Amino acid sequence: MSKSISNIRPQTVEDDSRAVFQSVMGAIALGSNIGNSVDILKLAVAGLNHTLGVTINTCSSVYRTTPIGPPQPDFLNACVLFSTTLSPERLLNTLLSTEIRFGRQRRERWGPRTLDLDLLLYGDAVVTTPQLEVPHPRMGDRAFVLVPLAEIAPDWIDPVSQRSITALLQNVSRQGVERLPDVSLFTAL
């Protein structure tokens, strides 16, 4: 079950380069497997929702997932839909700063982490820079992303593959992805 916030009003702001951005919808994946992951995810959602230029509109359920990479504890994963007036690059910087505030240390690829925030979708934009790729390049291969994303945005069309999130999910195994019925990020909003 997801929570929606309606009546989102388009806004414009100027970023540091003085380009004006209209409000854009997007999706972020959240994950944590170090510390009190439920509280970390709730606080991260609340913090993002209080960030100037970002509004969290919908939260997925929370899922326990089998990690990819070296041996480590299971992850808790979720996705949120947001609206923003930030450019993709400024939003990425906001996500990275949020990870750091929660103690994120990048020691090994796919290693354990207190908080992982991935920008999955930014409207129908395709962004390729040295720092950022949107849509997230491995989104379509990961059940721990697609299951929660399909819960809140089943008909969203991936601008690269031109397939819906639901269609992408049909091509991955859901093994190792378990919905936690008594955990909700809703209280963070």
C-alpha positions in Angstrom: 0.0 0.0 0.0 1.3 3.5 -0.8 0.5 7.0 0.4 -0.1 9.7 -2.1 0.0 13.4 -1.6 -2.1 15.3 -4.1 -2.4 18.9 -5.2 1.2 19.2 -6.2 1.7 22.7 -7.7 4.3 23.2 -10.4 7.0 25.6 -9.4 10.1 27.1 -10.9 13.4 27.9 -9.3 16.8 28.9 -10.5 19.7 26.6 -10.0 23.3 27.8 -9.6 23.7 28.1 -13.4 20.6 30.3 -13.6 18.7 27.8 -15.6 15.0 27.7 -14.6 13.5 24.3 -13.9 9.8 23.4 -13.8 8.7 20.9 -11.2 9.5 17.4 -12.4 8.4 14.0 -11.0 10.9 11.3 -10.3 11.8 8.2 -8.3 14.4 7.4 -5.7 15.4 4.0 -4.4 16.4 3.8 -0.7 18.3 1.0 1.0 20.0 0.3 4.3 21.6 -2.7 6.0 23.7 -1.1 8.8 22.2 0.3 12.0 18.5 0.7 12.7 17.6 0.6 9.0 13.9 1.3 9.6 14.6 4.5 11.4 17.3 5.5 9.0 14.9 5.1 6.0 12.2 7.0 7.8 14.5 9.9 8.7 16.0 10.0 5.2 12.5 10.3 3.7 11.5 13.0 6.2 14.8 14.8 5.5 14.3 14.7 1.8 10.7 15.9 2.2 12.0 18.9 4.1 14.7 19.8 1.5 14.0 23.0 -0.4 12.8 22.1 -3.9 11.9 18.5 -3.1 8.5 17.0 -2.1 8.0 13.3 -1.4 4.7 12.4 -2.9 4.4 8.6 -2.5 6.2 5.9 -0.5 6.3 2.2 -1.3 6.2 -0.5 1.3 9.5 -1.5 2.9 11.0 -4.8 1.7 13.7 -7.1 3.1 16.0 -8.1 0.3 19.0 -10.4 -0.2 22.1 -8.3 -0.8 24.2 -8.2 -4.0 27.9 -8.3 -3.4 30.1 -9.5 -0.5 28.5 -11.3 2.5 26.5 -8.8 4.6 23.2 -8.4 6.3 19.9 -8.3 4.4 18.9 -4.9 3.2 15.7 -2.9 3.8 14.6 -1.3 0.5 11.9 1.1 -0.6 11.1 3.6 -3.3 9.6 7.1 -3.2 8.1 9.2 -5.9 8.9 12.9 -5.6 8.5 16.2 -7.3 11.4 18.6 -7.5 12.5 21.9 -8.9 16.2 20.9 -8.6 18.2 20.0 -11.6 19.3 16.3 -11.8 22.8 17.2 -10.8 21.7 19.3 -7.8 19.3 16.5 -6.7 22.2 14.0 -6.9 24.3 16.3 -4.7 21.4 16.4 -2.2 21.2 12.6 -2.2 24.9 12.2 -1.7 24.9 14.8 1.1 22.0 12.9 2.8 23.9 9.6 2.6 26.9 11.2 4.2 24.8 12.7 7.0 23.7 9.2 7.8 27.3 7.9 8.0 27.6 6.4 4.5 31.2 5.4 3.7 32.1 4.0 0.3 34.6 1.3 1.1 33.8 -1.5 -1.3 31.5 -1.8 -4.3 28.1 -3.2 -3.3 29.2 -3.4 0.3 27.1 -2.7 3.4 25.8 0.8 4.0 23.9 2.9 6.5 22.0 4.5 3.6 21.9 4.2 -0.1 19.9 6.7 -2.2 19.7 6.1 -6.0 18.1 8.5 -8.4 16.1 6.1 -10.6 14.0 8.4 -12.8 13.8 12.1 -13.4 10.7 12.7 -15.5 11.3 11.2 -18.9 14.8 12.6 -19.0 17.8 10.6 -20.1 20.9 12.0 -18.4 24.4 10.8 -19.0 27.3 12.7 -17.4 30.5 11.5 -15.7 28.7 11.8 -12.3 25.1 10.7 -13.1 23.1 8.3 -15.3 19.3 8.5 -15.3 17.5 6.3 -15.6 19.6 4.3 -13.2 21.6 2.0 -15.5 20.9 -1.2 -13.4 17.4 -0.4 -12.4 15.9 -2.9 -14.8 18.0 -5.8 -13.5 17.2 -5.4 -9.8 14.1 -6.8 -8.1 14.9 -4.9 -4.9 14.3 -1.7 -7.0 11.6 -2.8 -9.4 9.3 -4.5 -6.8 8.8 -1.4 -4.6 8.8 0.9 -7.7 6.1 -1.1 -9.4 4.0 -0.8 -6.3 3.9 3.0 -6.6 4.5 3.6 -10.3 3.5 0.5 -12.3 2.8 2.3 -15.5 5.8 4.7 -15.5 7.6 4.2 -18.8 11.4 3.8 -18.7 12.6 6.4 -21.2 15.4 4.1 -22.4 13.7 0.8 -22.9 10.2 2.3 -23.5 8.8 -0.4 -21.2 6.7 0.1 -18.1 8.0 -0.7 -14.7 5.6 -3.6 -14.5 6.9 -5.0 -17.8 10.5 -4.6 -16.6 9.6 -6.4 -13.4 8.3 -9.4 -15.3 11.9 -10.1 -16.5 13.5 -10.4 -13.1 13.2 -13.0 -10.3 11.5 -11.8 -7.2 13.3 -14.3 -5.1 14.9 -12.7 -2.0 12.4 -9.8 -1.9 9.9 -9.9 1.0 7.4 -7.2 1.9 7.5 -6.2 5.5 3.8 -5.6 6.3 4.3 -3.9 9.7 6.9 -1.4 8.5 5.9 1.9 7.0 7.7 5.0 5.9 4.4 7.0 5.9 5.1 8.3 9.4 8.1 10.2 7.9 5.9 12.5 5.9 
